[in-house]
């Protein structure tokens, strides 16, 4: 322990560059220069577990290429998994109303970049509470650890306090050993899959609505256009795209236009997904 403390410190610029390049190569995500401190903070515990003195030594271990599981864990740790229940609640409710208004008796919804599952669970609650339409929800994320955790439906007290009013917490979750577990009838409304938006094909079939919130701004402009093109191919001609508050299709892709039917949402340009996509 003493040796670890003596040699621990901030990761070197070279180490930061290697890790940032690894993250971008595997996930397409970029880390802004003013956010590189997150790398050192996220990876120090992993270095400590491996009895390595610092993050520089952890990268040396990674570069020998003999521990694929360690590489996956390092990438997972660097991903920003910020999320909460009913994040931008007005958007969730408006999108649910819009989806329910579509001519789709059993709408298909894809939540891309779902992290630990709060967004798809929020959607499942919103639809269950309004009754009628029961959508099929497919939730994906690049992080194996995040998807594994989402499948459990297990959340801390802190996590459920972020966005869940007490009436919803009591209705849809059960307390167990200091945690809150989503009820099975809520969890079974969602299909969880690991998927890389940049490298993998969209989950099979066409969708009536696709949520891709707070994901695009982590990607380079060219990759944003690529991802939006793939999303357009996965969306039905009259389907809807829901982005994060700070995200837009303008200047990113010709595949989408602001929805003429539902404010704040996007739809396929000219109702035709087979358009030419403009790289940023």
PDB file of C-alpha atoms in Angstrom:
ATOM      1  CA  UNK A   1       0.000   0.000   0.000  1.00  0.00           C
ATOM      2  CA  UNK A   2       2.807   2.429   0.876  1.00  0.00           C
ATOM      3  CA  UNK A   3       4.557   1.807  -2.448  1.00  0.00           C
ATOM      4  CA  UNK A   4       1.356   2.435  -4.333  1.00  0.00           C
ATOM      5  CA  UNK A   5       0.828   5.771  -2.619  1.00  0.00           C
ATOM      6  CA  UNK A   6       4.404   6.860  -3.239  1.00  0.00           C
ATOM      7  CA  UNK A   7       4.229   6.294  -6.986  1.00  0.00           C
ATOM      8  CA  UNK A   8       0.598   7.159  -7.602  1.00  0.00           C
ATOM      9  CA  UNK A   9      -0.158  10.395  -9.402  1.00  0.00           C
ATOM     10  CA  UNK A  10      -1.842  11.810 -12.414  1.00  0.00           C
ATOM     11  CA  UNK A  11      -1.492   9.817 -15.601  1.00  0.00           C
ATOM     12  CA  UNK A  12       1.087  11.153 -18.047  1.00  0.00           C
ATOM     13  CA  UNK A  13      -0.021  12.947 -21.237  1.00  0.00           C
ATOM     14  CA  UNK A  14       1.191   9.956 -23.261  1.00  0.00           C
ATOM     15  CA  UNK A  15      -0.968   7.598 -21.221  1.00  0.00           C
ATOM     16  CA  UNK A  16      -4.005   9.865 -21.590  1.00  0.00           C
ATOM     17  CA  UNK A  17      -3.489   9.954 -25.357  1.00  0.00           C
ATOM     18  CA  UNK A  18      -3.258   6.160 -25.578  1.00  0.00           C
ATOM     19  CA  UNK A  19      -6.428   5.695 -23.525  1.00  0.00           C
ATOM     20  CA  UNK A  20      -8.373   8.349 -25.424  1.00  0.00           C
ATOM     21  CA  UNK A  21      -7.354   6.727 -28.720  1.00  0.00           C
ATOM     22  CA  UNK A  22      -8.371   3.281 -27.413  1.00  0.00           C
ATOM     23  CA  UNK A  23     -11.789   4.576 -26.352  1.00  0.00           C
ATOM     24  CA  UNK A  24     -12.393   6.233 -29.715  1.00  0.00           C
ATOM     25  CA  UNK A  25     -11.224   3.170 -31.667  1.00  0.00           C
ATOM     26  CA  UNK A  26     -13.513   0.822 -29.728  1.00  0.00           C
ATOM     27  CA  UNK A  27     -16.598   3.013 -29.263  1.00  0.00           C
ATOM     28  CA  UNK A  28     -16.253   6.089 -31.482  1.00  0.00           C
ATOM     29  CA  UNK A  29     -16.500   8.282 -28.392  1.00  0.00           C
ATOM     30  CA  UNK A  30     -14.136  11.192 -27.889  1.00  0.00           C
ATOM     31  CA  UNK A  31     -13.030  12.770 -24.633  1.00  0.00           C
ATOM     32  CA  UNK A  32     -12.833  16.567 -24.649  1.00  0.00           C
ATOM     33  CA  UNK A  33      -9.516  18.060 -23.566  1.00  0.00           C
ATOM     34  CA  UNK A  34     -11.132  19.599 -20.476  1.00  0.00           C
ATOM     35  CA  UNK A  35     -12.512  16.197 -19.446  1.00  0.00           C
ATOM     36  CA  UNK A  36      -9.365  14.065 -19.580  1.00  0.00           C
ATOM     37  CA  UNK A  37      -9.175  14.213 -15.783  1.00  0.00           C
ATOM     38  CA  UNK A  38     -12.026  11.671 -15.802  1.00  0.00           C
ATOM     39  CA  UNK A  39      -9.703   9.049 -17.259  1.00  0.00           C
ATOM     40  CA  UNK A  40      -7.302   9.149 -14.333  1.00  0.00           C
ATOM     41  CA  UNK A  41     -10.125   9.255 -11.772  1.00  0.00           C
ATOM     42  CA  UNK A  42     -11.964   6.321 -13.369  1.00  0.00           C
ATOM     43  CA  UNK A  43      -8.943   4.065 -13.781  1.00  0.00           C
ATOM     44  CA  UNK A  44      -7.032   4.495 -10.529  1.00  0.00           C
ATOM     45  CA  UNK A  45      -9.252   1.943  -8.697  1.00  0.00           C
ATOM     46  CA  UNK A  46      -8.607  -0.653 -11.428  1.00  0.00           C
ATOM     47  CA  UNK A  47      -4.846  -0.060 -11.204  1.00  0.00           C
ATOM     48  CA  UNK A  48      -5.048  -0.467  -7.430  1.00  0.00           C
ATOM     49  CA  UNK A  49      -6.972  -3.753  -7.712  1.00  0.00           C
ATOM     50  CA  UNK A  50      -4.262  -5.094 -10.020  1.00  0.00           C
ATOM     51  CA  UNK A  51      -1.535  -4.028  -7.568  1.00  0.00           C
ATOM     52  CA  UNK A  52      -0.215  -1.576 -10.125  1.00  0.00           C
ATOM     53  CA  UNK A  53       1.265   1.678  -8.874  1.00  0.00           C
ATOM     54  CA  UNK A  54      -0.597   4.044 -11.212  1.00  0.00           C
ATOM     55  CA  UNK A  55      -2.557   4.421 -14.429  1.00  0.00           C
ATOM     56  CA  UNK A  56       0.655   4.605 -16.474  1.00  0.00           C
ATOM     57  CA  UNK A  57       1.490   1.081 -15.305  1.00  0.00           C
ATOM     58  CA  UNK A  58      -2.060  -0.025 -16.108  1.00  0.00           C
ATOM     59  CA  UNK A  59      -1.636   1.133 -19.701  1.00  0.00           C
ATOM     60  CA  UNK A  60       1.662  -0.730 -19.941  1.00  0.00           C
ATOM     61  CA  UNK A  61      -0.226  -3.863 -18.886  1.00  0.00           C
ATOM     62  CA  UNK A  62      -2.919  -3.161 -21.482  1.00  0.00           C
ATOM     63  CA  UNK A  63      -0.417  -2.711 -24.280  1.00  0.00           C
ATOM     64  CA  UNK A  64       1.020  -6.188 -23.856  1.00  0.00           C
ATOM     65  CA  UNK A  65      -2.293  -7.411 -25.294  1.00  0.00           C
ATOM     66  CA  UNK A  66      -2.660 -10.470 -23.104  1.00  0.00           C
ATOM     67  CA  UNK A  67      -5.677  -9.452 -21.030  1.00  0.00           C
ATOM     68  CA  UNK A  68      -8.766  -8.785 -23.172  1.00  0.00           C
ATOM     69  CA  UNK A  69     -11.011  -8.715 -20.102  1.00  0.00           C
ATOM     70  CA  UNK A  70      -8.903  -5.916 -18.605  1.00  0.00           C
ATOM     71  CA  UNK A  71      -9.174  -3.917 -21.825  1.00  0.00           C
ATOM     72  CA  UNK A  72     -12.978  -4.260 -21.800  1.00  0.00           C
ATOM     73  CA  UNK A  73     -13.120  -3.159 -18.188  1.00  0.00           C
ATOM     74  CA  UNK A  74     -10.913  -0.133 -18.796  1.00  0.00           C
ATOM     75  CA  UNK A  75     -13.091   0.963 -21.721  1.00  0.00           C
ATOM     76  CA  UNK A  76     -16.257   0.505 -19.648  1.00  0.00           C
ATOM     77  CA  UNK A  77     -14.764   2.619 -16.864  1.00  0.00           C
ATOM     78  CA  UNK A  78     -13.973   5.479 -19.256  1.00  0.00           C
ATOM     79  CA  UNK A  79     -17.493   5.642 -20.699  1.00  0.00           C
ATOM     80  CA  UNK A  80     -19.754   8.349 -19.381  1.00  0.00           C
ATOM     81  CA  UNK A  81     -22.757   6.479 -17.975  1.00  0.00           C
ATOM     82  CA  UNK A  82     -24.567   9.544 -16.651  1.00  0.00           C
ATOM     83  CA  UNK A  83     -28.310   8.874 -16.655  1.00  0.00           C
ATOM     84  CA  UNK A  84     -31.374   9.150 -14.452  1.00  0.00           C
ATOM     85  CA  UNK A  85     -35.029   8.200 -14.352  1.00  0.00           C
ATOM     86  CA  UNK A  86     -37.311  10.467 -16.404  1.00  0.00           C
ATOM     87  CA  UNK A  87     -34.343  12.594 -17.444  1.00  0.00           C
ATOM     88  CA  UNK A  88     -35.881  15.670 -19.102  1.00  0.00           C
ATOM     89  CA  UNK A  89     -39.269  14.372 -17.986  1.00  0.00           C
ATOM     90  CA  UNK A  90     -41.167  16.612 -20.376  1.00  0.00           C
ATOM     91  CA  UNK A  91     -39.360  15.013 -23.325  1.00  0.00           C
ATOM     92  CA  UNK A  92     -40.162  11.492 -22.099  1.00  0.00           C
ATOM     93  CA  UNK A  93     -43.854  12.292 -21.662  1.00  0.00           C
ATOM     94  CA  UNK A  94     -44.123  14.180 -24.973  1.00  0.00           C
ATOM     95  CA  UNK A  95     -42.370  11.379 -26.842  1.00  0.00           C
ATOM     96  CA  UNK A  96     -44.620   8.757 -25.248  1.00  0.00           C
ATOM     97  CA  UNK A  97     -47.684  10.759 -26.292  1.00  0.00           C
ATOM     98  CA  UNK A  98     -46.335  11.103 -29.837  1.00  0.00           C
ATOM     99  CA  UNK A  99     -45.548   7.387 -30.122  1.00  0.00           C
ATOM    100  CA  UNK A 100     -49.005   6.484 -28.813  1.00  0.00           C
ATOM    101  CA  UNK A 101     -50.497   8.729 -31.510  1.00  0.00           C
ATOM    102  CA  UNK A 102     -48.736   6.880 -34.327  1.00  0.00           C
ATOM    103  CA  UNK A 103     -50.666   4.345 -36.366  1.00  0.00           C
ATOM    104  CA  UNK A 104     -48.944   1.420 -34.655  1.00  0.00           C
ATOM    105  CA  UNK A 105     -50.960  -0.945 -32.434  1.00  0.00           C
ATOM    106  CA  UNK A 106     -47.742  -2.340 -30.905  1.00  0.00           C
ATOM    107  CA  UNK A 107     -44.999   0.249 -31.544  1.00  0.00           C
ATOM    108  CA  UNK A 108     -41.355  -0.786 -31.520  1.00  0.00           C
ATOM    109  CA  UNK A 109     -38.968   1.513 -29.650  1.00  0.00           C
ATOM    110  CA  UNK A 110     -35.166   1.399 -29.652  1.00  0.00           C
ATOM    111  CA  UNK A 111     -33.315   3.117 -26.799  1.00  0.00           C
ATOM    112  CA  UNK A 112     -29.724   3.457 -28.059  1.00  0.00           C
ATOM    113  CA  UNK A 113     -27.004   4.169 -25.499  1.00  0.00           C
ATOM    114  CA  UNK A 114     -29.305   3.201 -22.630  1.00  0.00           C
ATOM    115  CA  UNK A 115     -26.531   3.004 -19.993  1.00  0.00           C
ATOM    116  CA  UNK A 116     -27.802   1.250 -16.852  1.00  0.00           C
ATOM    117  CA  UNK A 117     -31.413   1.262 -18.017  1.00  0.00           C
ATOM    118  CA  UNK A 118     -33.181   4.229 -16.456  1.00  0.00           C
ATOM    119  CA  UNK A 119     -34.418   5.629 -19.785  1.00  0.00           C
ATOM    120  CA  UNK A 120     -36.114   2.466 -21.137  1.00  0.00           C
ATOM    121  CA  UNK A 121     -37.562   1.756 -17.699  1.00  0.00           C
ATOM    122  CA  UNK A 122     -38.946   5.298 -17.607  1.00  0.00           C
ATOM    123  CA  UNK A 123     -40.595   4.722 -20.980  1.00  0.00           C
ATOM    124  CA  UNK A 124     -42.009   1.388 -19.844  1.00  0.00           C
ATOM    125  CA  UNK A 125     -43.524   3.072 -16.785  1.00  0.00           C
ATOM    126  CA  UNK A 126     -44.949   5.946 -18.837  1.00  0.00           C
ATOM    127  CA  UNK A 127     -46.714   3.588 -21.237  1.00  0.00           C
ATOM    128  CA  UNK A 128     -47.912   1.201 -18.537  1.00  0.00           C
ATOM    129  CA  UNK A 129     -49.465   4.071 -16.571  1.00  0.00           C
ATOM    130  CA  UNK A 130     -51.382   5.461 -19.556  1.00  0.00           C
ATOM    131  CA  UNK A 131     -52.690   2.010 -20.575  1.00  0.00           C
ATOM    132  CA  UNK A 132     -53.658   0.955 -24.063  1.00  0.00           C
ATOM    133  CA  UNK A 133     -50.595   0.750 -26.291  1.00  0.00           C
ATOM    134  CA  UNK A 134     -47.941  -1.725 -25.098  1.00  0.00           C
ATOM    135  CA  UNK A 135     -44.701  -1.072 -26.964  1.00  0.00           C
ATOM    136  CA  UNK A 136     -41.801  -3.417 -27.580  1.00  0.00           C
ATOM    137  CA  UNK A 137     -38.731  -1.708 -26.140  1.00  0.00           C
ATOM    138  CA  UNK A 138     -35.219  -2.712 -27.218  1.00  0.00           C
ATOM    139  CA  UNK A 139     -32.459  -1.138 -25.106  1.00  0.00           C
ATOM    140  CA  UNK A 140     -28.800  -1.234 -26.139  1.00  0.00           C
ATOM    141  CA  UNK A 141     -25.471   0.053 -24.916  1.00  0.00           C
ATOM    142  CA  UNK A 142     -21.830  -0.425 -25.866  1.00  0.00           C
ATOM    143  CA  UNK A 143     -20.930  -1.242 -22.252  1.00  0.00           C
ATOM    144  CA  UNK A 144     -21.173  -4.900 -21.293  1.00  0.00           C
ATOM    145  CA  UNK A 145     -21.176  -3.964 -17.610  1.00  0.00           C
ATOM    146  CA  UNK A 146     -23.954  -1.392 -18.032  1.00  0.00           C
ATOM    147  CA  UNK A 147     -26.218  -3.825 -19.877  1.00  0.00           C
ATOM    148  CA  UNK A 148     -25.553  -6.576 -17.333  1.00  0.00           C
ATOM    149  CA  UNK A 149     -26.556  -4.206 -14.571  1.00  0.00           C
ATOM    150  CA  UNK A 150     -29.603  -2.927 -16.441  1.00  0.00           C
ATOM    151  CA  UNK A 151     -30.903  -6.488 -16.773  1.00  0.00           C
ATOM    152  CA  UNK A 152     -30.958  -6.841 -12.984  1.00  0.00           C
ATOM    153  CA  UNK A 153     -33.179  -3.777 -12.544  1.00  0.00           C
ATOM    154  CA  UNK A 154     -31.337  -3.073  -9.294  1.00  0.00           C
ATOM    155  CA  UNK A 155     -30.729   0.533  -8.239  1.00  0.00           C
ATOM    156  CA  UNK A 156     -29.366   2.341  -5.207  1.00  0.00           C
ATOM    157  CA  UNK A 157     -31.360   4.738  -3.062  1.00  0.00           C
ATOM    158  CA  UNK A 158     -29.466   7.616  -4.664  1.00  0.00           C
ATOM    159  CA  UNK A 159     -30.333   6.432  -8.171  1.00  0.00           C
ATOM    160  CA  UNK A 160     -34.062   6.063  -7.565  1.00  0.00           C
ATOM    161  CA  UNK A 161     -34.190   9.460  -5.889  1.00  0.00           C
ATOM    162  CA  UNK A 162     -33.024  11.004  -9.169  1.00  0.00           C
ATOM    163  CA  UNK A 163     -36.230  11.453 -11.120  1.00  0.00           C
ATOM    164  CA  UNK A 164     -38.578   8.926  -9.490  1.00  0.00           C
ATOM    165  CA  UNK A 165     -41.426  10.365  -7.410  1.00  0.00           C
ATOM    166  CA  UNK A 166     -42.406   8.244  -4.446  1.00  0.00           C
ATOM    167  CA  UNK A 167     -45.659   7.058  -6.064  1.00  0.00           C
ATOM    168  CA  UNK A 168     -43.770   5.567  -9.005  1.00  0.00           C
ATOM    169  CA  UNK A 169     -41.076   4.120  -6.784  1.00  0.00           C
ATOM    170  CA  UNK A 170     -43.619   2.292  -4.632  1.00  0.00           C
ATOM    171  CA  UNK A 171     -45.670   1.126  -7.609  1.00  0.00           C
ATOM    172  CA  UNK A 172     -42.859  -0.205  -9.786  1.00  0.00           C
ATOM    173  CA  UNK A 173     -40.018  -1.165  -7.409  1.00  0.00           C
ATOM    174  CA  UNK A 174     -39.509  -3.365  -4.385  1.00  0.00           C
ATOM    175  CA  UNK A 175     -36.955  -2.690  -1.655  1.00  0.00           C
ATOM    176  CA  UNK A 176     -34.384  -5.392  -0.999  1.00  0.00           C
ATOM    177  CA  UNK A 177     -31.246  -5.189   1.166  1.00  0.00           C
ATOM    178  CA  UNK A 178     -31.003  -1.421   0.877  1.00  0.00           C
ATOM    179  CA  UNK A 179     -31.558  -1.400  -2.897  1.00  0.00           C
ATOM    180  CA  UNK A 180     -34.598  -1.044  -5.113  1.00  0.00           C
ATOM    181  CA  UNK A 181     -35.473  -3.741  -7.660  1.00  0.00           C
ATOM    182  CA  UNK A 182     -37.727  -3.099 -10.655  1.00  0.00           C
ATOM    183  CA  UNK A 183     -40.756  -5.362 -10.685  1.00  0.00           C
ATOM    184  CA  UNK A 184     -40.549  -8.325 -13.092  1.00  0.00           C
ATOM    185  CA  UNK A 185     -43.620  -7.165 -15.034  1.00  0.00           C
ATOM    186  CA  UNK A 186     -41.780  -3.890 -15.763  1.00  0.00           C
ATOM    187  CA  UNK A 187     -38.435  -5.457 -16.644  1.00  0.00           C
ATOM    188  CA  UNK A 188     -39.987  -7.989 -19.011  1.00  0.00           C
ATOM    189  CA  UNK A 189     -41.256  -5.145 -21.196  1.00  0.00           C
ATOM    190  CA  UNK A 190     -37.647  -4.474 -22.260  1.00  0.00           C
ATOM    191  CA  UNK A 191     -35.148  -6.494 -24.300  1.00  0.00           C
ATOM    192  CA  UNK A 192     -31.559  -5.659 -23.320  1.00  0.00           C
ATOM    193  CA  UNK A 193     -28.695  -6.055 -25.797  1.00  0.00           C
ATOM    194  CA  UNK A 194     -25.070  -5.024 -26.049  1.00  0.00           C
ATOM    195  CA  UNK A 195     -24.537  -3.002 -29.221  1.00  0.00           C
ATOM    196  CA  UNK A 196     -21.895  -0.633 -30.545  1.00  0.00           C
ATOM    197  CA  UNK A 197     -23.592   2.214 -32.428  1.00  0.00           C
ATOM    198  CA  UNK A 198     -20.468   2.835 -34.503  1.00  0.00           C
ATOM    199  CA  UNK A 199     -19.424  -0.721 -35.350  1.00  0.00           C
ATOM    200  CA  UNK A 200     -22.559  -2.888 -35.156  1.00  0.00           C
ATOM    201  CA  UNK A 201     -25.747  -3.070 -37.177  1.00  0.00           C
ATOM    202  CA  UNK A 202     -28.887  -1.753 -35.445  1.00  0.00           C
ATOM    203  CA  UNK A 203     -30.920  -4.388 -33.592  1.00  0.00           C
ATOM    204  CA  UNK A 204     -33.131  -6.207 -36.108  1.00  0.00           C
ATOM    205  CA  UNK A 205     -36.244  -4.839 -37.730  1.00  0.00           C
ATOM    206  CA  UNK A 206     -37.721  -1.377 -38.175  1.00  0.00           C
ATOM    207  CA  UNK A 207     -38.715   0.908 -35.303  1.00  0.00           C
ATOM    208  CA  UNK A 208     -41.514   3.412 -34.790  1.00  0.00           C
ATOM    209  CA  UNK A 209     -39.328   5.519 -32.498  1.00  0.00           C
ATOM    210  CA  UNK A 210     -35.623   5.643 -31.706  1.00  0.00           C
ATOM    211  CA  UNK A 211     -34.187   7.368 -28.658  1.00  0.00           C
ATOM    212  CA  UNK A 212     -30.544   8.364 -29.060  1.00  0.00           C
ATOM    213  CA  UNK A 213     -30.198  10.983 -26.369  1.00  0.00           C
ATOM    214  CA  UNK A 214     -26.915  12.482 -25.186  1.00  0.00           C
ATOM    215  CA  UNK A 215     -24.820  10.109 -27.287  1.00  0.00           C
ATOM    216  CA  UNK A 216     -24.043  11.964 -30.510  1.00  0.00           C
ATOM    217  CA  UNK A 217     -22.098  14.803 -28.927  1.00  0.00           C
ATOM    218  CA  UNK A 218     -19.443  12.318 -27.758  1.00  0.00           C
ATOM    219  CA  UNK A 219     -18.787  11.283 -31.381  1.00  0.00           C
ATOM    220  CA  UNK A 220     -16.660  12.904 -34.077  1.00  0.00           C
ATOM    221  CA  UNK A 221     -18.779  14.713 -36.739  1.00  0.00           C
ATOM    222  CA  UNK A 222     -18.186  12.035 -39.396  1.00  0.00           C
ATOM    223  CA  UNK A 223     -19.305   9.313 -37.007  1.00  0.00           C
ATOM    224  CA  UNK A 224     -22.420  11.280 -36.082  1.00  0.00           C
ATOM    225  CA  UNK A 225     -23.437  11.263 -39.739  1.00  0.00           C
ATOM    226  CA  UNK A 226     -22.705   7.529 -39.947  1.00  0.00           C
ATOM    227  CA  UNK A 227     -24.781   6.757 -36.857  1.00  0.00           C
ATOM    228  CA  UNK A 228     -27.662   8.943 -38.010  1.00  0.00           C
ATOM    229  CA  UNK A 229     -27.600   7.156 -41.360  1.00  0.00           C
ATOM    230  CA  UNK A 230     -27.846   3.775 -39.639  1.00  0.00           C
ATOM    231  CA  UNK A 231     -30.661   5.054 -37.436  1.00  0.00           C
ATOM    232  CA  UNK A 232     -32.547   6.306 -40.499  1.00  0.00           C
ATOM    233  CA  UNK A 233     -32.343   2.850 -42.051  1.00  0.00           C
ATOM    234  CA  UNK A 234     -33.739   1.327 -38.848  1.00  0.00           C
ATOM    235  CA  UNK A 235     -36.628   3.785 -38.566  1.00  0.00           C
ATOM    236  CA  UNK A 236     -39.980   3.291 -40.261  1.00  0.00           C
ATOM    237  CA  UNK A 237     -40.851   6.012 -42.809  1.00  0.00           C
ATOM    238  CA  UNK A 238     -43.296   7.703 -40.419  1.00  0.00           C
ATOM    239  CA  UNK A 239     -41.175   7.021 -37.322  1.00  0.00           C
ATOM    240  CA  UNK A 240     -39.675   9.470 -34.842  1.00  0.00           C
ATOM    241  CA  UNK A 241     -36.146  10.207 -33.641  1.00  0.00           C
ATOM    242  CA  UNK A 242     -35.632  11.646 -30.163  1.00  0.00           C
ATOM    243  CA  UNK A 243     -32.277  13.315 -29.418  1.00  0.00           C
ATOM    244  CA  UNK A 244     -30.840  14.945 -26.307  1.00  0.00           C
ATOM    245  CA  UNK A 245     -31.495  18.582 -25.437  1.00  0.00           C
ATOM    246  CA  UNK A 246     -28.097  19.741 -26.742  1.00  0.00           C
ATOM    247  CA  UNK A 247     -28.148  17.641 -29.913  1.00  0.00           C
ATOM    248  CA  UNK A 248     -29.455  18.279 -33.419  1.00  0.00           C
ATOM    249  CA  UNK A 249     -29.475  16.734 -36.874  1.00  0.00           C
ATOM    250  CA  UNK A 250     -28.848  20.136 -38.475  1.00  0.00           C
ATOM    251  CA  UNK A 251     -25.463  20.107 -40.180  1.00  0.00           C
ATOM    252  CA  UNK A 252     -25.022  16.447 -39.279  1.00  0.00           C
ATOM    253  CA  UNK A 253     -27.256  14.564 -41.699  1.00  0.00           C
ATOM    254  CA  UNK A 254     -29.736  15.099 -44.517  1.00  0.00           C
ATOM    255  CA  UNK A 255     -31.660  12.005 -43.413  1.00  0.00           C
ATOM    256  CA  UNK A 256     -33.805  13.845 -40.857  1.00  0.00           C
ATOM    257  CA  UNK A 257     -35.801  17.037 -40.491  1.00  0.00           C
ATOM    258  CA  UNK A 258     -37.590  18.537 -37.486  1.00  0.00           C
ATOM    259  CA  UNK A 259     -40.923  16.788 -37.148  1.00  0.00           C
ATOM    260  CA  UNK A 260     -43.876  18.582 -38.682  1.00  0.00           C
ATOM    261  CA  UNK A 261     -46.173  16.679 -36.327  1.00  0.00           C
ATOM    262  CA  UNK A 262     -44.450  16.676 -32.963  1.00  0.00           C
ATOM    263  CA  UNK A 263     -42.433  19.605 -31.648  1.00  0.00           C
ATOM    264  CA  UNK A 264     -38.865  18.850 -30.585  1.00  0.00           C
ATOM    265  CA  UNK A 265     -38.732  15.477 -32.353  1.00  0.00           C
ATOM    266  CA  UNK A 266     -37.281  14.499 -35.738  1.00  0.00           C
ATOM    267  CA  UNK A 267     -38.594  12.449 -38.636  1.00  0.00           C
ATOM    268  CA  UNK A 268     -37.283  11.022 -41.891  1.00  0.00           C
ATOM    269  CA  UNK A 269     -36.764  13.683 -44.545  1.00  0.00           C
ATOM    270  CA  UNK A 270     -39.522  13.372 -47.191  1.00  0.00           C
ATOM    271  CA  UNK A 271     -40.620  10.164 -45.474  1.00  0.00           C
ATOM    272  CA  UNK A 272     -37.827   8.341 -47.310  1.00  0.00           C
ATOM    273  CA  UNK A 273     -35.039   6.659 -45.315  1.00  0.00           C
ATOM    274  CA  UNK A 274     -33.072   5.876 -48.487  1.00  0.00           C
ATOM    275  CA  UNK A 275     -31.500   9.306 -48.828  1.00  0.00           C
ATOM    276  CA  UNK A 276     -27.935  10.477 -49.175  1.00  0.00           C
ATOM    277  CA  UNK A 277     -26.358  11.249 -45.795  1.00  0.00           C
ATOM    278  CA  UNK A 278     -24.131  14.274 -45.432  1.00  0.00           C
ATOM    279  CA  UNK A 279     -20.963  13.746 -43.413  1.00  0.00           C
ATOM    280  CA  UNK A 280     -20.410  16.647 -41.031  1.00  0.00           C
TER     281      UNK A 280
END
